[in-house]
GROMACS .gro file of C-alpha atoms in nm:
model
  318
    1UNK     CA    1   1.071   3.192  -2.161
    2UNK     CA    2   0.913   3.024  -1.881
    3UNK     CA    3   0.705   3.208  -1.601
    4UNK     CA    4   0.773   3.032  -1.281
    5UNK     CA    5   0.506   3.021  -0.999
    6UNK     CA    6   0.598   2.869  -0.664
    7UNK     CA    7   0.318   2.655  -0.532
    8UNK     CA    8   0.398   2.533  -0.188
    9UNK     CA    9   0.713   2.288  -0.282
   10UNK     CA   10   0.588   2.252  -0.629
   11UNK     CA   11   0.693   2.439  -0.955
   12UNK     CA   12   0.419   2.516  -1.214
   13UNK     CA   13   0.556   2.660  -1.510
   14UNK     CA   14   0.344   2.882  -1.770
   15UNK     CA   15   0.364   2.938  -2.102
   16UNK     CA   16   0.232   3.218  -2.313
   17UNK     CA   17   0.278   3.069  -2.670
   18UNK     CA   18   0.323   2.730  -2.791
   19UNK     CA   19   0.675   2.830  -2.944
   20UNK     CA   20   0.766   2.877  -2.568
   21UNK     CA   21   0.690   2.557  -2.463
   22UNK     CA   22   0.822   2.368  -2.755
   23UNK     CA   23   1.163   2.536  -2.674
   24UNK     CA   24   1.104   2.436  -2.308
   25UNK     CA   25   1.034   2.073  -2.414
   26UNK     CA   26   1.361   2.068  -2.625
   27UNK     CA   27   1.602   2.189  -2.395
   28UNK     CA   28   1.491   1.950  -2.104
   29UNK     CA   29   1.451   1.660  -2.354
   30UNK     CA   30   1.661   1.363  -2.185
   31UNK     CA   31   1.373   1.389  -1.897
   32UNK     CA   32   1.119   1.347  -2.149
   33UNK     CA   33   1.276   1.039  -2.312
   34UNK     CA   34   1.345   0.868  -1.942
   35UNK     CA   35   0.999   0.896  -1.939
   36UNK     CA   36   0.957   0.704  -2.232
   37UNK     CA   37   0.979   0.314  -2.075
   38UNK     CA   38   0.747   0.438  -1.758
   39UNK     CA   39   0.477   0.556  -2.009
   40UNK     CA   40   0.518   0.247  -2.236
   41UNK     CA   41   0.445   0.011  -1.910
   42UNK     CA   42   0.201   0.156  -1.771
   43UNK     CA   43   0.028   0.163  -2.132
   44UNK     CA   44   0.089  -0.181  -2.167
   45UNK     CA   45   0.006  -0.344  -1.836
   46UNK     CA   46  -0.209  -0.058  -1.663
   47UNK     CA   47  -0.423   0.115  -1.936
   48UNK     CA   48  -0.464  -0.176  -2.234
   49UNK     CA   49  -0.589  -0.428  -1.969
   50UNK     CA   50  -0.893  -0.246  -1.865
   51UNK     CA   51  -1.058  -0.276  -2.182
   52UNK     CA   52  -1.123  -0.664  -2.039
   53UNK     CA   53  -1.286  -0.495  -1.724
   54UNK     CA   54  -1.585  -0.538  -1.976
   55UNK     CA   55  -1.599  -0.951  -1.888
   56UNK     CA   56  -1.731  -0.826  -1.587
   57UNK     CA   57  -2.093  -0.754  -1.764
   58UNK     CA   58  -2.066  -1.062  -1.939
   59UNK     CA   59  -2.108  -1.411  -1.882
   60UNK     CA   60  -1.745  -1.473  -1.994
   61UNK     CA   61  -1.686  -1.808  -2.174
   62UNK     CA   62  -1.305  -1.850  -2.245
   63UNK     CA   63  -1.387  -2.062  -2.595
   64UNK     CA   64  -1.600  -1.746  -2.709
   65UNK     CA   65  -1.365  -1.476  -2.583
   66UNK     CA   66  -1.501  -1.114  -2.506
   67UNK     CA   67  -1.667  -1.031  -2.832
   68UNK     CA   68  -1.893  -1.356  -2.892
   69UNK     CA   69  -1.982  -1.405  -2.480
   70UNK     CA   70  -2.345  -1.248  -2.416
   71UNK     CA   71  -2.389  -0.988  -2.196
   72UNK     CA   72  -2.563  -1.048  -1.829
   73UNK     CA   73  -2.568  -0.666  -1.739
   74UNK     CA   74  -2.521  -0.601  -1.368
   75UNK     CA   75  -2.592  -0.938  -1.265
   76UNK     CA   76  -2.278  -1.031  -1.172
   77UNK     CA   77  -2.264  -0.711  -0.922
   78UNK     CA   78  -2.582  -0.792  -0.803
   79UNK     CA   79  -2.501  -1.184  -0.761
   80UNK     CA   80  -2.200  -1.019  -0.559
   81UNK     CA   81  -2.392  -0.858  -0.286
   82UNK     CA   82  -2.618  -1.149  -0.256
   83UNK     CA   83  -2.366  -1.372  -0.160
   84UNK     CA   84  -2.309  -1.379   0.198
   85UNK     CA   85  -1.947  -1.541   0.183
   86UNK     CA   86  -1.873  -1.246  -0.024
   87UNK     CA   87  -1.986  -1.024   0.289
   88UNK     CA   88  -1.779  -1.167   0.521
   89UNK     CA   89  -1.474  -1.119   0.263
   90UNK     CA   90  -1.577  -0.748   0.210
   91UNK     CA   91  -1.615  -0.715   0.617
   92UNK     CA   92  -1.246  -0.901   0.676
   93UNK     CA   93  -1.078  -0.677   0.402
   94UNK     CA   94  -1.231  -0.364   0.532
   95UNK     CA   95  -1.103  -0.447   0.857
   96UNK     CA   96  -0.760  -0.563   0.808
   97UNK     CA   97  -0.728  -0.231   0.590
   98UNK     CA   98  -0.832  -0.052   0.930
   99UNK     CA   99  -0.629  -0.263   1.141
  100UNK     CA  100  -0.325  -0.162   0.907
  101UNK     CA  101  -0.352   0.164   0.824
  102UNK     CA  102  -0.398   0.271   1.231
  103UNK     CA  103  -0.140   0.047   1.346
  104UNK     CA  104   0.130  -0.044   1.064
  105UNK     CA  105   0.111   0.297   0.923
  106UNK     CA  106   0.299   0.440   1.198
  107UNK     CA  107   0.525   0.280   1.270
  108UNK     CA  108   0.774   0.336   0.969
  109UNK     CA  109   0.740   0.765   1.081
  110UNK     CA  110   0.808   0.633   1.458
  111UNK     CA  111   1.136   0.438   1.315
  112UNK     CA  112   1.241   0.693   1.082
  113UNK     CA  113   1.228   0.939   1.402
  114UNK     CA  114   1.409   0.715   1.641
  115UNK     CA  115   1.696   0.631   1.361
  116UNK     CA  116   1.720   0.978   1.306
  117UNK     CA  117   1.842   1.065   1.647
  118UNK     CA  118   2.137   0.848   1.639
  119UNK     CA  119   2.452   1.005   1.615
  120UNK     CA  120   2.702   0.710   1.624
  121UNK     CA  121   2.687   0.704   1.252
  122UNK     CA  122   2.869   0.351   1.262
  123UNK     CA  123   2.552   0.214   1.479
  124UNK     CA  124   2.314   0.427   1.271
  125UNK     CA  125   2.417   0.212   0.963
  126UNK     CA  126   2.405  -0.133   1.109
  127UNK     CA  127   2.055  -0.039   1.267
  128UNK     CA  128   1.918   0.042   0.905
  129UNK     CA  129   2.044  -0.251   0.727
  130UNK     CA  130   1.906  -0.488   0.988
  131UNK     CA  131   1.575  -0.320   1.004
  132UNK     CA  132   1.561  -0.271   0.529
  133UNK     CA  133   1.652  -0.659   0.549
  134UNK     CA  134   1.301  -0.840   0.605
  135UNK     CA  135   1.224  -0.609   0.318
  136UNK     CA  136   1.419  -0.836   0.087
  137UNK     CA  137   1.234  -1.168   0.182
  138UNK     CA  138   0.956  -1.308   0.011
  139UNK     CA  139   0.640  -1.382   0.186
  140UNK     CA  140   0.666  -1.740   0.158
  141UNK     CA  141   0.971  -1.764   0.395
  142UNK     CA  142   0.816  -1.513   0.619
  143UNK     CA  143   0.531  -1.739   0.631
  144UNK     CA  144   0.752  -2.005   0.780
  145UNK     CA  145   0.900  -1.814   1.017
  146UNK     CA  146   0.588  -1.709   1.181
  147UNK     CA  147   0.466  -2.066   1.118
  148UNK     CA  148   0.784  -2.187   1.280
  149UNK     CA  149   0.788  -1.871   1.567
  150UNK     CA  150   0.408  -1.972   1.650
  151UNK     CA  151   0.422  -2.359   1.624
  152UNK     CA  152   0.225  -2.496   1.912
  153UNK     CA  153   0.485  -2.790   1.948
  154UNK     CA  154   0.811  -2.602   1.876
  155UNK     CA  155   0.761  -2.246   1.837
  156UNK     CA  156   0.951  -1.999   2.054
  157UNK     CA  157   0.640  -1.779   2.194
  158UNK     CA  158   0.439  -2.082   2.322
  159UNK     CA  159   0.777  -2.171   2.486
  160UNK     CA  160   0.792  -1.830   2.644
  161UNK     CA  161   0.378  -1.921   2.778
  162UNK     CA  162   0.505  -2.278   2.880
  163UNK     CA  163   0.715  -2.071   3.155
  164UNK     CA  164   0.420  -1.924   3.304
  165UNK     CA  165   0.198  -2.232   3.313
  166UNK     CA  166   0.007  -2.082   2.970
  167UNK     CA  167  -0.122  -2.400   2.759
  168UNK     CA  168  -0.020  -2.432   2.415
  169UNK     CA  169  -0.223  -2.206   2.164
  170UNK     CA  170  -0.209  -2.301   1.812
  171UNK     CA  171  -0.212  -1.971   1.669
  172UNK     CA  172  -0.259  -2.048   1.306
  173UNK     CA  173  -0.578  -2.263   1.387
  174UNK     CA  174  -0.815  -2.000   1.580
  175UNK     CA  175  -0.963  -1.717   1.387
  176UNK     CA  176  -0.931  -1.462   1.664
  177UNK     CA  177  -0.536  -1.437   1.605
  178UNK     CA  178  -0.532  -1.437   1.205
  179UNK     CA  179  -0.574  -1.076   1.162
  180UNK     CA  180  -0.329  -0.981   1.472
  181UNK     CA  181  -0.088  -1.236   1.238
  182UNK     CA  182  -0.114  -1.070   0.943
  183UNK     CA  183  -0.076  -0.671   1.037
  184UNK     CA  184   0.233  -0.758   1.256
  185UNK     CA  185   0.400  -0.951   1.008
  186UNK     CA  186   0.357  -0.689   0.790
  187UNK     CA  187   0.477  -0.436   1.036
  188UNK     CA  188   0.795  -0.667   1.100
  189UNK     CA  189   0.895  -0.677   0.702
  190UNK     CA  190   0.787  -0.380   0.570
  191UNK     CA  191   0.800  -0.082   0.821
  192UNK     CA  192   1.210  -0.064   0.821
  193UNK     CA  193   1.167  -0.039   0.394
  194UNK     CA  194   0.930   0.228   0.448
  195UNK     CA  195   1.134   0.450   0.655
  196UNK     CA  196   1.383   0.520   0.358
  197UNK     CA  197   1.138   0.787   0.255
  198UNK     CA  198   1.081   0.957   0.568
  199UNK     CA  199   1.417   0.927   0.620
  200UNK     CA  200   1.524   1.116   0.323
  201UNK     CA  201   1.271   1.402   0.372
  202UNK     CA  202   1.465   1.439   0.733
  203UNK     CA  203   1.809   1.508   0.530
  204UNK     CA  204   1.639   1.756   0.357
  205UNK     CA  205   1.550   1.954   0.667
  206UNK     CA  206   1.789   2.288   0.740
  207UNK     CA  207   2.022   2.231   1.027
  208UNK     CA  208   2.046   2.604   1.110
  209UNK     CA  209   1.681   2.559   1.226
  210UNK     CA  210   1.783   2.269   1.482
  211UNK     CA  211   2.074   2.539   1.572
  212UNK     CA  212   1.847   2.825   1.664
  213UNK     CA  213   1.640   2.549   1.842
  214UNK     CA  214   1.934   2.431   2.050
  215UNK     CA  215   2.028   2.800   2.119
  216UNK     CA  216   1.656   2.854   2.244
  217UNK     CA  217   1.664   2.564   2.449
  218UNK     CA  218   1.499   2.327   2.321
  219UNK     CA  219   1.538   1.966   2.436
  220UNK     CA  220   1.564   1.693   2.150
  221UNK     CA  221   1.181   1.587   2.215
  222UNK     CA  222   1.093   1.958   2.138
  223UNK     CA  223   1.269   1.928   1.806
  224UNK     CA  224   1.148   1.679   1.661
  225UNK     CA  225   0.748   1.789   1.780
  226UNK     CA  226   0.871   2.133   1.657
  227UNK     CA  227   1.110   2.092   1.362
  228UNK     CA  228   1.127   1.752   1.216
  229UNK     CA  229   0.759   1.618   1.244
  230UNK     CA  230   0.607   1.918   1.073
  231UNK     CA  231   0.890   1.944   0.840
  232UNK     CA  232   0.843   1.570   0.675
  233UNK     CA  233   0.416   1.621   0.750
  234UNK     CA  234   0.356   1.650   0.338
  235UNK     CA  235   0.581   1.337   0.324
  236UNK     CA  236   0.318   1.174   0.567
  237UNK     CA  237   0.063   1.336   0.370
  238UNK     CA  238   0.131   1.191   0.019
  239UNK     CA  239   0.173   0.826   0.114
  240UNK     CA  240  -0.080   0.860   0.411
  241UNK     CA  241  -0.282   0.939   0.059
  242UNK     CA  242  -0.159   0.637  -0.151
  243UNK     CA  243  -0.229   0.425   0.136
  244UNK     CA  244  -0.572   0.504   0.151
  245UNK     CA  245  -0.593   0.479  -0.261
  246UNK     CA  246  -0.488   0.083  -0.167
  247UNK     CA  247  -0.698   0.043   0.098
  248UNK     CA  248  -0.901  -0.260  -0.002
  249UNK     CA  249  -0.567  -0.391  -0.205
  250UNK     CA  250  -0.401  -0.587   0.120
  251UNK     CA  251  -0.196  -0.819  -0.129
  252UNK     CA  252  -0.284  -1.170  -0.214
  253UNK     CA  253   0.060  -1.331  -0.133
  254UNK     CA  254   0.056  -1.187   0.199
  255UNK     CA  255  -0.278  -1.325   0.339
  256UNK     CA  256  -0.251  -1.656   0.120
  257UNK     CA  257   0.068  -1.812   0.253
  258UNK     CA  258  -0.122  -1.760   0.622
  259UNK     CA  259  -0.448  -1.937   0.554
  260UNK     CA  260  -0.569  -2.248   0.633
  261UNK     CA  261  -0.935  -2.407   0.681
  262UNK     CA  262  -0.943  -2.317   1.021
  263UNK     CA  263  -0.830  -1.963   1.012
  264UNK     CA  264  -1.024  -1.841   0.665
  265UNK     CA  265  -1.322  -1.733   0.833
  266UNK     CA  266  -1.209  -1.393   0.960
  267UNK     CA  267  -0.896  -1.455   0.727
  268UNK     CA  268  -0.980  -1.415   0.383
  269UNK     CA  269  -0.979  -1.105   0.192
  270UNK     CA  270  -1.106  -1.037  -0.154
  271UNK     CA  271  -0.763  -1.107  -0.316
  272UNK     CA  272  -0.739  -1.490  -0.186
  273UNK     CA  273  -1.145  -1.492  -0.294
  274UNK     CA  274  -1.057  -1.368  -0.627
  275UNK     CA  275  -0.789  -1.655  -0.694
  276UNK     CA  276  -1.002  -1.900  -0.531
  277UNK     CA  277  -1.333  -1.832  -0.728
  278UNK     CA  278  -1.169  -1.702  -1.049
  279UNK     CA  279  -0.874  -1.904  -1.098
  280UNK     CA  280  -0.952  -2.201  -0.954
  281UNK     CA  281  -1.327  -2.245  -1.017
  282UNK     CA  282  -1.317  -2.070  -1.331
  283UNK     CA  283  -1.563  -1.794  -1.228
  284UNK     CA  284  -1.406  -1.544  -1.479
  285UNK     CA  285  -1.696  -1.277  -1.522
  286UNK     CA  286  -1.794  -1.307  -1.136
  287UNK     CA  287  -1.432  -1.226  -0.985
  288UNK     CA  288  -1.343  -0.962  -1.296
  289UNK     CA  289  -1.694  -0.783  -1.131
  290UNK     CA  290  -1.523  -0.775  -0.739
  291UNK     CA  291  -1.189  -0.665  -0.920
  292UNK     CA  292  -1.381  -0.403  -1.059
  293UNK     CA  293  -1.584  -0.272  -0.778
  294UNK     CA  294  -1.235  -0.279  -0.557
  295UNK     CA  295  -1.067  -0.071  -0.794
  296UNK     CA  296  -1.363   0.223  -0.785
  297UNK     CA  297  -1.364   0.200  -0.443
  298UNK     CA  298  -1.021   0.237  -0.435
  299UNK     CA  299  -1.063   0.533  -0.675
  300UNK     CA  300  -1.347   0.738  -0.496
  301UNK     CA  301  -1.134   0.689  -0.149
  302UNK     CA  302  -0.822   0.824  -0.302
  303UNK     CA  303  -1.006   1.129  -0.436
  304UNK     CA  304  -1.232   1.182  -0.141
  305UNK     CA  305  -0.910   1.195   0.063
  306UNK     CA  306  -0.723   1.409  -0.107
  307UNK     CA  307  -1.004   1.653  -0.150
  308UNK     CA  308  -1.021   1.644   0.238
  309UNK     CA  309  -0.621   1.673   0.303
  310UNK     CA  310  -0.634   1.972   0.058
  311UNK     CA  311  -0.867   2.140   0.243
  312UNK     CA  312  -0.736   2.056   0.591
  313UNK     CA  313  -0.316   2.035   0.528
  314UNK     CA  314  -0.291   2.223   0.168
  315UNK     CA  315  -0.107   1.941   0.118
  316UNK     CA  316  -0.241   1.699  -0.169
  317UNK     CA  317  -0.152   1.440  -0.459
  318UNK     CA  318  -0.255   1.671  -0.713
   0.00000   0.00000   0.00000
């Protein structure tokens, strides 16, 4: 019915008349209805929303809604550029998307690699559920643990300083150690989650092939340089690729719970600015225009890069 052509790990099936597909669509019917709630949600709370993306060229009043407001054109994007607080925000996002995509990256491939090569599977287990359980905490107790960690009264690592004659450095209160804060929290809560994936494309991998590797000689370092890393490298591909499609998106609830007066200078990211100017100063049409000049910049990176991987790894989102 159904001609099947193998594209790398993909299957792309073919039809030559519509009958055929229609008979292909019946018989795998319970996968189309699963589908059903994904579509509706995304419809819902992805696609229907944009349609207010148009506030952005407006100058939005909440008592006219969208269709009365009048229309400014791109002066709110222009307003946006013009602002230098804005600047700094665009700089500090850009760079804390830098910061985390070189260093928290990978470290979930690292973990995934080192977990793998455990064979006490008793000590395998209790290492994964200790490293998935920050996963499971929200981001305001994580905030008081690093607030409570860092303390300059109480806190464990200016304790550890004390010892060797260090003053007391109040962490939380100098702008040089915000962004440091924020990617290694984030690596702490987030990297053992992330090696689930990674860890699953390893169980996928043939043993005969670390077999024939054994028989050859090869020491466990040349396995996994030889075998497993190029073995899970689409894996590493596809959410290297959906990281960089969420590049400027560093999560508001993350940075928020971390700021204070004194840190917000190299601390604040467009998210927190967002809340701050739309939510709380009612800046509707101004914030809806940053919201919308994230998202295409999100767009353009995550089709630039996948253009590039394609090109370079054959590897690609679609």
């Amino acid at each position: 019915m159904a001609s099947k052509i193998q594209a790398s790990d993909r299957s792309i099936y073919t039809f030559s008349t519509q009958r055929q597909k229609w008979a292909f669509m019946r018989k795998h019917w319970p996968i189309y209805v699963i589908s059903i709630p994904g579509i509706i949600y995304f419809l819902l709370f992805k696609y229907i929303p944009l349609f207010g993306s148009m506030i952005a060229f407006q100058n939005y009043n909440i008592f006219k809604g969208i269709k009365s407001s009048p229309w400014v054109g791109l002066d709110n994007f222009q307003r946006m550029f013009q602002y230098t607080e804005f600047l700094q925000i665009l700089k500090n996002t850009i760079l804390i998307g830098l910061y985390d995509l070189c260093f928290a990256f990978p470290v979930p491939i690292l973990l995934a690699l080192l977990i793998n090569e455990l064979r006490l599977m008793a000590y395998k287990r209790v290492v994964q559920t200790v490293v998935y359980m920050p996963h499971f905490l929200s981001w305001v107790i994580v905030g008081g643990v690093v607030v409570g960690v860092l303390s300059p009264s109480t806190g464990i690592v200016n304790h550890v300083l004390g010892l060797f004659g260090i003053d007391p450095i109040y962490f939380l209160g100098e702008n040089e150690y915000i962004r440091p804060i924020l990617i290694a929290s984030g690596v702490w809560k987030d990297s053992g989650w992330g090696t689930i994936i990674y860890l699953a494309a390893m169980a996928g991998i043939n043993p005969d092939l670390y077999e024939a590797a054994q028989i050859d000689g090869a020491s466990r370092l040349r396995q996994v340089t030889a075998i497993t890393i190029p073995s899970i490298l689409p894996t590493i591909v596809i959410l290297f690729l959906l990281h960089i499609g969420n590049f400027l998106d560093f999560g508001f609830e993350r940075v928020f719970v971390f700021l204070n007066p004194l840190n917000n200078t190299n601390g604040e990211i467009i998210d927190t600015f967002v809340y701050r100017a739309g939510l709380v100063d009612r800046q509707y049409s101004y914030t809806t225009a940053i919201g919308l000049f994230k998202s295409v910049v999100g767009l353009v990176l995550i089709m630039s890069s996948n253009i590039f991987s394609k090109k370079l790894t054959g590897e690609g989102l679609y």
